[in-house]
Amino acid sequence: MTQDWGKRTKLVHQGARRSQYGEVAEAIYLTQGFVYPSAEAAEARFLKAQADEFIYARYGNPTVAAFEERIAALEDTEDAFATASGMAAVSGALMAMLRAGDHVVSARALFGSCLYILEEVLPRYGVEVTFVDGTDLAQWQAALRPNTKAVFLETISNPALEVIDLKAVAALAHDAGAQVVVDNVFATPVFSRAVELGADVVIYSATKHIDGQGRALGGVICGSREFIRATVEPYMKHTGGALSPFNAWIMLNGLTTLDLRVRAQAAAAQAIAEAFEGDPRLARVLYPGLPAHPQHAIAAAQMEGFGTVLALDIKAGKEAAFRFLNALQVIVISNNLGDARSIATHPATTTHQRLPDDQKAALGITAGLIRLSVGLEDVADLIADIRAGLDMI
Ligand SMILES: *Cc1c(COP(=O)(O)O)cnc(C)c1O
């Protein structure tokens, strides 16, 4: 399906399906079902739907298919399945591929809901999960077993921004006969080279950079045609995590500007990280684009850019972090990321609140850690806002 186009051209044109009216912008096919020209056609379609033949929107829809085709072309996978949210994509991909008796190795540093799936849900159904420090290749190697069906990781972890050596982990996993499933939200589809580095399945929360304007939930599972159509589709179409056509239309429009937005946001993140690196009120500035970042070299080798999220670790702890947050005038306090608006989050008391203290410590979630998702404002205003916030601590 991938045409020989550059990324930006694909982001604007790939997958568009024009109706008989020849509309310029993608139509929203806001329909749950489809009319068949005859009883015989209905029978034939239920037996085997051909390309662009639809049955029911829980299985597929033209607007959703356009989004799937566009993101697959961008990620360079054969196919993709769109889902109602990023978590529907993570849980759907794992539940569809795993059976009781299978084993999974996962990086420990995960988005809270991903951790819930791996720690709480999969074991209920007889899937054993071993957690490792994702940056330690020896731990990945030691954890792999003959029944390891999959490894799971976030290429850049949330919120401490550790970067995992995907190429090395994928080589170990493939040697052990395991599939490599990556949650690639922080790397973004713009900077991702996940497939080239060995990922078999690449998952995005489209809620983040793909929408990029904080409007709608969505997700997508990218992989081989065989995996998407023979493994994911049967599971998703019967369990109901389909993306709505309206949200697919929002995501299609988000993709049109994704490359420009993400590159501008990453450039601003780099400028902010450099502006505050070494500030005496901060224990650390975490951003993979800083040469001082522990995995800077890996990040530079495996991504085309360093992402749109950084973290500031305020030395003086929680109260100081709260004073910082409450002083911000441009940056909003929220928990989304990848948005056009810059967003500050205090993970220890919000997104990662439920983790016990020892786990927070292991993941680098200190009392003073602020995660900053950099938006599209003037970078000078963002720097001034952060400076004023730091002056209030
Ligand atoms: C937000 C996020 C998810 C979940 O996505 P939703 O669209 O909110 O369901 C999964 N993984 C990572 C890394 C995320 O940032």
Short mmCIF file of C-alpha atoms and ligand atoms in Angstrom, two decimals:
data_model
loop_
_atom_site.label_atom_id
_atom_site.label_comp_id
_atom_site.label_asym_id
_atom_site.label_seq_id
_atom_site.Cartn_x
_atom_site.Cartn_y
_atom_site.Cartn_z
CA MET A 1 0.00 0.00 0.00
CA THR A 2 2.96 2.28 0.61
CA GLN A 3 3.60 4.49 -2.39
CA ASP A 4 7.01 5.86 -3.20
CA TRP A 5 6.33 9.22 -1.60
CA GLY A 6 8.14 11.20 1.09
CA LYS A 7 6.69 11.34 4.58
CA ARG A 8 5.05 14.74 4.23
CA THR A 9 3.36 13.81 0.97
CA LYS A 10 2.02 10.62 2.53
CA LEU A 11 0.78 12.59 5.54
CA VAL A 12 -1.25 14.85 3.26
CA HIS A 13 -2.51 12.41 0.61
CA GLN A 14 -2.13 8.73 1.50
CA GLY A 15 -5.32 6.74 1.94
CA ALA A 16 -7.73 9.48 0.80
CA ARG A 17 -10.94 7.98 -0.61
CA ARG A 18 -12.96 10.40 -2.68
CA SER A 19 -16.67 9.81 -3.16
CA GLN A 20 -18.55 10.48 -6.40
CA TYR A 21 -18.65 14.16 -5.35
CA GLY A 22 -14.89 14.56 -5.55
CA GLU A 23 -14.63 16.40 -2.23
CA VAL A 24 -11.18 17.88 -1.49
CA ALA A 25 -11.10 17.23 2.27
CA GLU A 26 -11.75 13.67 3.43
CA ALA A 27 -15.45 12.89 3.92
CA ILE A 28 -16.65 11.68 7.31
CA TYR A 29 -18.55 8.46 6.69
CA LEU A 30 -20.58 8.71 9.86
CA THR A 31 -22.44 5.45 9.37
CA GLN A 32 -22.56 2.33 11.47
CA GLY A 33 -23.57 0.06 8.59
CA PHE A 34 -23.55 -0.35 4.81
CA VAL A 35 -26.26 -1.23 2.28
CA TYR A 36 -25.69 -4.19 -0.06
CA PRO A 37 -26.85 -3.99 -3.69
CA SER A 38 -28.35 -7.50 -3.43
CA ALA A 39 -28.75 -10.49 -1.12
CA GLU A 40 -26.04 -12.25 -3.12
CA ALA A 41 -23.69 -9.29 -2.58
CA ALA A 42 -24.35 -9.40 1.17
CA GLU A 43 -23.59 -13.12 1.22
CA ALA A 44 -20.39 -12.62 -0.78
CA ARG A 45 -19.23 -9.78 1.42
CA PHE A 46 -19.76 -11.76 4.64
CA LEU A 47 -17.86 -14.65 3.05
CA LYS A 48 -14.93 -12.42 2.09
CA ALA A 49 -14.98 -8.63 2.01
CA GLN A 50 -12.87 -7.19 -0.81
CA ALA A 51 -10.81 -4.01 -0.47
CA ASP A 52 -13.07 -1.06 0.40
CA GLU A 53 -16.06 -3.28 1.06
CA PHE A 54 -17.43 -2.67 4.52
CA ILE A 55 -19.93 -4.54 6.69
CA TYR A 56 -20.23 -2.81 10.04
CA ALA A 57 -18.29 0.10 11.57
CA ARG A 58 -17.04 -2.03 14.47
CA TYR A 59 -15.16 -4.03 11.78
CA GLY A 60 -14.16 -1.14 9.55
CA ASN A 61 -15.33 2.12 7.98
CA PRO A 62 -14.03 4.15 5.01
CA THR A 63 -12.87 7.14 7.11
CA VAL A 64 -11.19 4.82 9.60
CA ALA A 65 -9.60 2.86 6.73
CA ALA A 66 -8.14 6.09 5.31
CA PHE A 67 -6.53 6.83 8.68
CA GLU A 68 -5.19 3.25 8.93
CA GLU A 69 -3.71 3.41 5.46
CA ARG A 70 -2.07 6.78 6.07
CA ILE A 71 -0.44 5.84 9.37
CA ALA A 72 0.73 2.46 8.02
CA ALA A 73 2.38 4.23 5.09
CA LEU A 74 4.08 6.63 7.47
CA GLU A 75 5.31 3.91 9.84
CA ASP A 76 6.25 1.68 6.89
CA THR A 77 4.24 -1.32 8.03
CA GLU A 78 2.05 -3.37 5.71
CA ASP A 79 -1.13 -2.56 7.58
CA ALA A 80 -2.67 -0.94 10.66
CA PHE A 81 -5.79 -1.27 12.81
CA ALA A 82 -7.26 1.87 14.38
CA THR A 83 -8.67 1.70 17.90
CA ALA A 84 -10.83 3.79 20.23
CA SER A 85 -7.84 4.88 22.34
CA GLY A 86 -4.16 4.21 22.82
CA MET A 87 -5.00 1.77 25.60
CA ALA A 88 -7.43 -0.12 23.34
CA ALA A 89 -4.44 -0.52 21.00
CA VAL A 90 -2.04 -1.71 23.72
CA SER A 91 -4.51 -4.11 25.33
CA GLY A 92 -5.89 -5.26 21.97
CA ALA A 93 -2.49 -6.05 20.46
CA LEU A 94 -1.37 -7.99 23.52
CA MET A 95 -4.65 -9.83 24.18
CA ALA A 96 -4.95 -10.76 20.51
CA MET A 97 -1.45 -12.23 20.30
CA LEU A 98 -1.10 -13.97 23.70
CA ARG A 99 -2.51 -17.21 25.14
CA ALA A 100 -2.42 -18.80 28.60
CA GLY A 101 1.02 -20.30 29.08
CA ASP A 102 2.80 -17.59 27.12
CA HIS A 103 5.48 -15.43 28.70
CA VAL A 104 6.18 -11.73 28.12
CA VAL A 105 9.24 -9.70 29.02
CA SER A 106 8.50 -6.02 29.58
CA ALA A 107 10.44 -2.93 30.47
CA ARG A 108 9.41 -1.78 33.96
CA ALA A 109 9.25 1.94 33.11
CA LEU A 110 5.79 2.13 31.53
CA PHE A 111 2.82 4.47 31.23
CA GLY A 112 0.56 3.68 34.22
CA SER A 113 -2.23 2.02 32.22
CA CYS A 114 0.26 -0.09 30.24
CA LEU A 115 1.70 -1.26 33.55
CA TYR A 116 -1.82 -2.21 34.67
CA ILE A 117 -2.35 -4.38 31.56
CA LEU A 118 0.97 -6.19 32.00
CA GLU A 119 0.99 -6.44 35.79
CA GLU A 120 -2.70 -7.00 36.57
CA VAL A 121 -4.63 -8.10 33.48
CA LEU A 122 -2.41 -10.52 31.56
CA PRO A 123 -1.54 -12.67 34.62
CA ARG A 124 -5.30 -13.19 35.25
CA TYR A 125 -5.42 -15.05 31.96
CA GLY A 126 -2.36 -17.20 32.57
CA VAL A 127 0.21 -15.02 30.82
CA GLU A 128 3.35 -14.61 32.89
CA VAL A 129 5.18 -11.28 32.70
CA THR A 130 8.78 -10.60 33.76
CA PHE A 131 9.76 -6.96 34.26
CA VAL A 132 13.28 -5.76 33.53
CA ASP A 133 15.23 -2.51 33.60
CA GLY A 134 14.79 -1.67 29.92
CA THR A 135 18.20 -0.01 29.66
CA ASP A 136 20.04 -3.16 30.88
CA LEU A 137 20.50 -5.60 27.96
CA ALA A 138 21.75 -8.34 30.32
CA GLN A 139 18.37 -8.30 32.09
CA TRP A 140 16.47 -8.67 28.79
CA GLN A 141 18.75 -11.55 27.81
CA ALA A 142 18.35 -13.31 31.16
CA ALA A 143 14.56 -12.94 31.18
CA LEU A 144 13.89 -14.47 27.74
CA ARG A 145 12.61 -18.06 27.80
CA PRO A 146 11.52 -20.65 25.24
CA ASN A 147 7.85 -19.67 25.83
CA THR A 148 8.50 -15.91 25.58
CA LYS A 149 6.02 -14.82 22.94
CA ALA A 150 6.59 -11.09 23.11
CA VAL A 151 8.70 -8.31 24.54
CA PHE A 152 7.00 -5.01 25.32
CA LEU A 153 8.59 -1.63 25.76
CA GLU A 154 8.13 2.10 25.41
CA THR A 155 11.03 3.26 23.24
CA ILE A 156 11.23 6.42 25.41
CA SER A 157 9.83 5.91 28.87
CA ASN A 158 7.25 8.08 30.56
CA PRO A 159 8.00 10.24 32.54
CA ALA A 160 11.73 9.76 33.14
CA LEU A 161 12.61 9.69 29.42
CA GLU A 162 14.90 6.69 29.45
CA VAL A 163 15.69 5.51 25.93
CA ILE A 164 15.77 1.78 25.27
CA ASP A 165 18.18 0.36 22.68
CA LEU A 166 15.46 -1.04 20.43
CA LYS A 167 17.82 -2.60 17.89
CA ALA A 168 19.68 -4.58 20.56
CA VAL A 169 16.53 -5.67 22.41
CA ALA A 170 14.89 -6.69 19.11
CA ALA A 171 17.91 -8.81 18.17
CA LEU A 172 17.78 -10.64 21.52
CA ALA A 173 14.01 -11.09 21.29
CA HIS A 174 14.12 -12.41 17.72
CA ASP A 175 16.87 -14.87 18.63
CA ALA A 176 14.54 -16.18 21.32
CA GLY A 177 11.60 -16.35 18.87
CA ALA A 178 9.68 -13.49 20.51
CA GLN A 179 7.79 -10.66 18.78
CA VAL A 180 8.78 -7.07 19.56
CA VAL A 181 5.84 -4.85 20.52
CA VAL A 182 6.62 -1.18 21.09
CA ASP A 183 4.55 1.66 22.48
CA ASN A 184 6.11 4.44 20.44
CA VAL A 185 4.18 7.47 21.69
CA PHE A 186 7.14 9.48 22.94
CA ALA A 187 9.25 8.76 19.84
CA THR A 188 6.32 9.95 17.65
CA PRO A 189 5.61 8.62 14.12
CA VAL A 190 7.71 11.48 12.73
CA PHE A 191 10.96 10.48 14.41
CA SER A 192 10.30 6.72 14.63
CA ARG A 193 12.54 4.23 12.90
CA ALA A 194 11.06 1.40 14.98
CA VAL A 195 10.32 -0.99 12.11
CA GLU A 196 13.78 -0.57 10.61
CA LEU A 197 15.28 -1.31 14.06
CA GLY A 198 13.31 -4.53 14.48
CA ALA A 199 9.90 -3.75 15.95
CA ASP A 200 7.22 -6.16 14.73
CA VAL A 201 4.28 -4.21 16.14
CA VAL A 202 4.26 -0.44 16.67
CA ILE A 203 1.51 1.15 18.77
CA TYR A 204 0.50 4.80 19.05
CA SER A 205 -1.93 6.65 21.21
CA ALA A 206 -3.29 8.95 18.49
CA THR A 207 -4.67 11.07 21.33
CA LYS A 208 -1.18 12.53 21.68
CA HIS A 209 0.78 13.95 18.73
CA ILE A 210 -1.44 12.56 15.94
CA ASP A 211 -4.44 14.63 17.01
CA GLY A 212 -2.01 17.07 18.54
CA GLN A 213 -4.76 19.48 19.52
CA GLY A 214 -6.24 17.77 22.54
CA ARG A 215 -9.61 16.99 20.97
CA ALA A 216 -10.16 13.26 20.61
CA LEU A 217 -9.10 9.83 21.84
CA GLY A 218 -7.71 7.31 19.39
CA GLY A 219 -5.05 4.68 18.91
CA VAL A 220 -3.50 2.48 16.28
CA ILE A 221 -1.71 -0.86 15.99
CA CYS A 222 0.75 -1.05 13.07
CA GLY A 223 2.20 -4.36 11.86
CA SER A 224 2.35 -6.96 9.12
CA ARG A 225 -0.80 -7.63 7.05
CA GLU A 226 -0.90 -11.14 8.51
CA PHE A 227 -0.72 -9.91 12.13
CA ILE A 228 -3.21 -7.06 11.64
CA ARG A 229 -5.83 -8.96 9.62
CA ALA A 230 -5.47 -12.52 11.01
CA THR A 231 -4.67 -11.77 14.68
CA VAL A 232 -5.69 -8.21 15.61
CA GLU A 233 -8.79 -7.68 13.47
CA PRO A 234 -10.76 -10.75 14.68
CA TYR A 235 -10.06 -9.80 18.31
CA MET A 236 -10.81 -6.09 17.90
CA LYS A 237 -13.92 -6.48 15.77
CA HIS A 238 -15.55 -8.81 18.28
CA THR A 239 -14.45 -7.01 21.45
CA GLY A 240 -15.52 -3.56 20.27
CA GLY A 241 -12.59 -1.18 20.61
CA ALA A 242 -13.18 0.42 17.19
CA LEU A 243 -12.20 4.02 16.43
CA SER A 244 -15.23 6.19 15.64
CA PRO A 245 -15.33 7.60 12.07
CA PHE A 246 -15.55 11.13 13.48
CA ASN A 247 -12.38 10.67 15.54
CA ALA A 248 -10.68 9.03 12.56
CA TRP A 249 -11.43 12.18 10.57
CA ILE A 250 -9.88 14.31 13.33
CA MET A 251 -6.80 12.07 13.30
CA LEU A 252 -6.55 12.23 9.48
CA ASN A 253 -6.48 16.00 9.69
CA GLY A 254 -3.98 15.80 12.54
CA LEU A 255 -1.66 13.70 10.38
CA THR A 256 -1.66 16.39 7.69
CA THR A 257 0.30 18.74 9.95
CA LEU A 258 2.03 16.15 12.17
CA ASP A 259 5.51 16.49 10.69
CA LEU A 260 5.58 20.29 10.98
CA ARG A 261 4.17 20.31 14.49
CA VAL A 262 6.40 17.61 15.92
CA ARG A 263 9.57 19.09 14.45
CA ALA A 264 8.71 22.56 15.81
CA GLN A 265 7.82 21.14 19.24
CA ALA A 266 11.04 19.10 19.39
CA ALA A 267 13.14 22.12 18.45
CA ALA A 268 11.47 24.10 21.25
CA ALA A 269 12.00 21.21 23.71
CA GLN A 270 15.70 21.18 22.83
CA ALA A 271 15.94 24.96 23.35
CA ILE A 272 14.18 24.74 26.73
CA ALA A 273 16.34 21.83 27.89
CA GLU A 274 19.48 23.75 26.94
CA ALA A 275 18.21 26.94 28.60
CA PHE A 276 17.69 25.25 31.98
CA GLU A 277 20.44 22.62 32.00
CA GLY A 278 22.72 23.39 34.93
CA ASP A 279 20.18 25.63 36.70
CA PRO A 280 21.14 25.31 40.40
CA ARG A 281 17.48 24.83 41.44
CA LEU A 282 17.21 21.70 39.30
CA ALA A 283 18.69 18.33 40.17
CA ARG A 284 18.41 17.26 36.54
CA VAL A 285 17.05 18.32 33.19
CA LEU A 286 16.03 15.16 31.36
CA TYR A 287 15.83 15.33 27.57
CA PRO A 288 17.30 12.75 25.17
CA GLY A 289 18.62 15.57 22.99
CA LEU A 290 21.05 16.75 25.66
CA PRO A 291 24.52 15.19 25.28
CA ALA A 292 24.49 14.63 29.07
CA HIS A 293 21.43 12.33 28.82
CA PRO A 294 22.58 8.77 29.68
CA GLN A 295 21.19 7.33 26.42
CA HIS A 296 21.83 10.33 24.16
CA ALA A 297 23.90 8.29 21.71
CA ILE A 298 21.25 5.56 21.45
CA ALA A 299 18.54 8.19 20.95
CA ALA A 300 20.57 9.89 18.22
CA ALA A 301 21.13 6.56 16.45
CA GLN A 302 17.58 5.28 16.63
CA MET A 303 15.41 8.34 16.08
CA GLU A 304 15.35 11.24 13.64
CA GLY A 305 14.69 13.63 16.53
CA PHE A 306 14.54 13.60 20.31
CA GLY A 307 10.85 14.10 20.97
CA THR A 308 8.63 16.81 22.35
CA VAL A 309 8.74 15.96 26.06
CA LEU A 310 11.33 16.85 28.68
CA ALA A 311 11.44 16.68 32.47
CA LEU A 312 12.71 19.12 35.07
CA ASP A 313 13.61 17.71 38.48
CA ILE A 314 13.15 20.47 41.07
CA LYS A 315 15.59 19.85 43.91
CA ALA A 316 13.42 21.29 46.68
CA GLY A 317 10.67 18.64 46.27
CA LYS A 318 6.88 18.55 46.09
CA GLU A 319 5.88 21.91 47.62
CA ALA A 320 8.41 23.72 45.43
CA ALA A 321 7.18 21.79 42.39
CA PHE A 322 3.60 22.82 43.19
CA ARG A 323 4.64 26.48 43.58
CA PHE A 324 6.35 26.20 40.18
CA LEU A 325 3.23 24.72 38.56
CA ASN A 326 0.87 27.24 40.16
CA ALA A 327 3.00 30.15 38.92
CA LEU A 328 2.84 29.14 35.24
CA GLN A 329 0.92 31.53 33.01
CA VAL A 330 1.39 30.06 29.54
CA ILE A 331 1.97 26.38 30.25
CA VAL A 332 -1.16 24.61 31.53
CA ILE A 333 -1.32 21.96 34.26
CA SER A 334 -2.75 18.81 32.67
CA ASN A 335 -1.75 15.28 31.76
CA ASN A 336 -2.03 14.99 27.98
CA LEU A 337 1.10 15.33 25.87
CA GLY A 338 1.91 16.09 22.25
CA ASP A 339 -0.65 18.93 22.33
CA ALA A 340 -0.23 22.33 20.64
CA ARG A 341 -0.50 23.77 24.16
CA SER A 342 2.48 23.23 26.42
CA ILE A 343 1.47 21.05 29.36
CA ALA A 344 3.15 20.51 32.72
CA THR A 345 2.47 17.38 34.79
CA HIS A 346 3.58 16.35 38.29
CA PRO A 347 3.74 12.56 37.76
CA ALA A 348 4.28 11.64 41.43
CA THR A 349 0.86 13.02 42.44
CA THR A 350 -1.11 12.43 39.22
CA THR A 351 -0.28 9.96 36.43
CA HIS A 352 1.91 7.77 38.64
CA GLN A 353 0.18 8.48 41.97
CA ARG A 354 -0.86 4.88 42.59
CA LEU A 355 2.71 3.49 42.42
CA PRO A 356 4.33 2.63 45.77
CA ASP A 357 7.25 4.87 46.75
CA ASP A 358 9.95 2.28 46.02
CA GLN A 359 8.62 1.85 42.46
CA LYS A 360 8.49 5.61 41.98
CA ALA A 361 12.11 5.81 43.10
CA ALA A 362 13.11 2.98 40.75
CA LEU A 363 11.48 4.84 37.85
CA GLY A 364 13.12 8.17 38.70
CA ILE A 365 9.78 9.74 39.67
CA THR A 366 10.99 12.07 42.40
CA ALA A 367 8.82 14.45 44.43
CA GLY A 368 10.16 17.37 42.39
CA LEU A 369 9.86 15.87 38.91
CA ILE A 370 7.85 17.93 36.40
CA ARG A 371 7.11 16.47 32.97
CA LEU A 372 6.84 19.13 30.31
CA SER A 373 5.16 18.45 26.98
CA VAL A 374 6.27 21.27 24.74
CA GLY A 375 3.65 22.85 22.48
CA LEU A 376 3.65 25.32 19.62
CA GLU A 377 3.88 28.63 21.50
CA ASP A 378 6.81 31.02 21.00
CA VAL A 379 9.73 29.37 22.70
CA ALA A 380 10.80 32.69 24.28
CA ASP A 381 7.43 32.85 26.07
CA LEU A 382 7.82 29.27 27.29
CA ILE A 383 11.32 29.93 28.59
CA ALA A 384 10.14 33.11 30.34
CA ASP A 385 7.21 31.20 31.86
CA ILE A 386 9.47 28.45 33.21
CA ARG A 387 11.98 31.01 34.51
CA ALA A 388 9.21 32.89 36.34
CA GLY A 389 7.95 29.58 37.77
CA LEU A 390 11.38 28.62 39.02
CA ASP A 391 11.72 32.05 40.63
CA MET A 392 8.58 31.24 42.68
CA ILE A 393 9.88 28.02 44.23
C1 LIG B 1 -1.23 8.25 26.60
C2 LIG B 1 -0.44 7.03 26.45
C3 LIG B 1 -1.07 5.79 26.29
C4 LIG B 1 -2.56 5.64 26.30
O1 LIG B 1 -3.21 6.34 25.30
P1 LIG B 1 -4.77 6.77 25.41
O2 LIG B 1 -5.08 7.32 24.07
O3 LIG B 1 -4.85 7.77 26.52
O4 LIG B 1 -5.54 5.55 25.74
C5 LIG B 1 -0.26 4.68 26.15
N1 LIG B 1 1.07 4.78 26.19
C6 LIG B 1 1.71 5.95 26.34
C7 LIG B 1 3.19 5.98 26.37
C8 LIG B 1 0.98 7.12 26.48
O5 LIG B 1 1.61 8.29 26.63
#
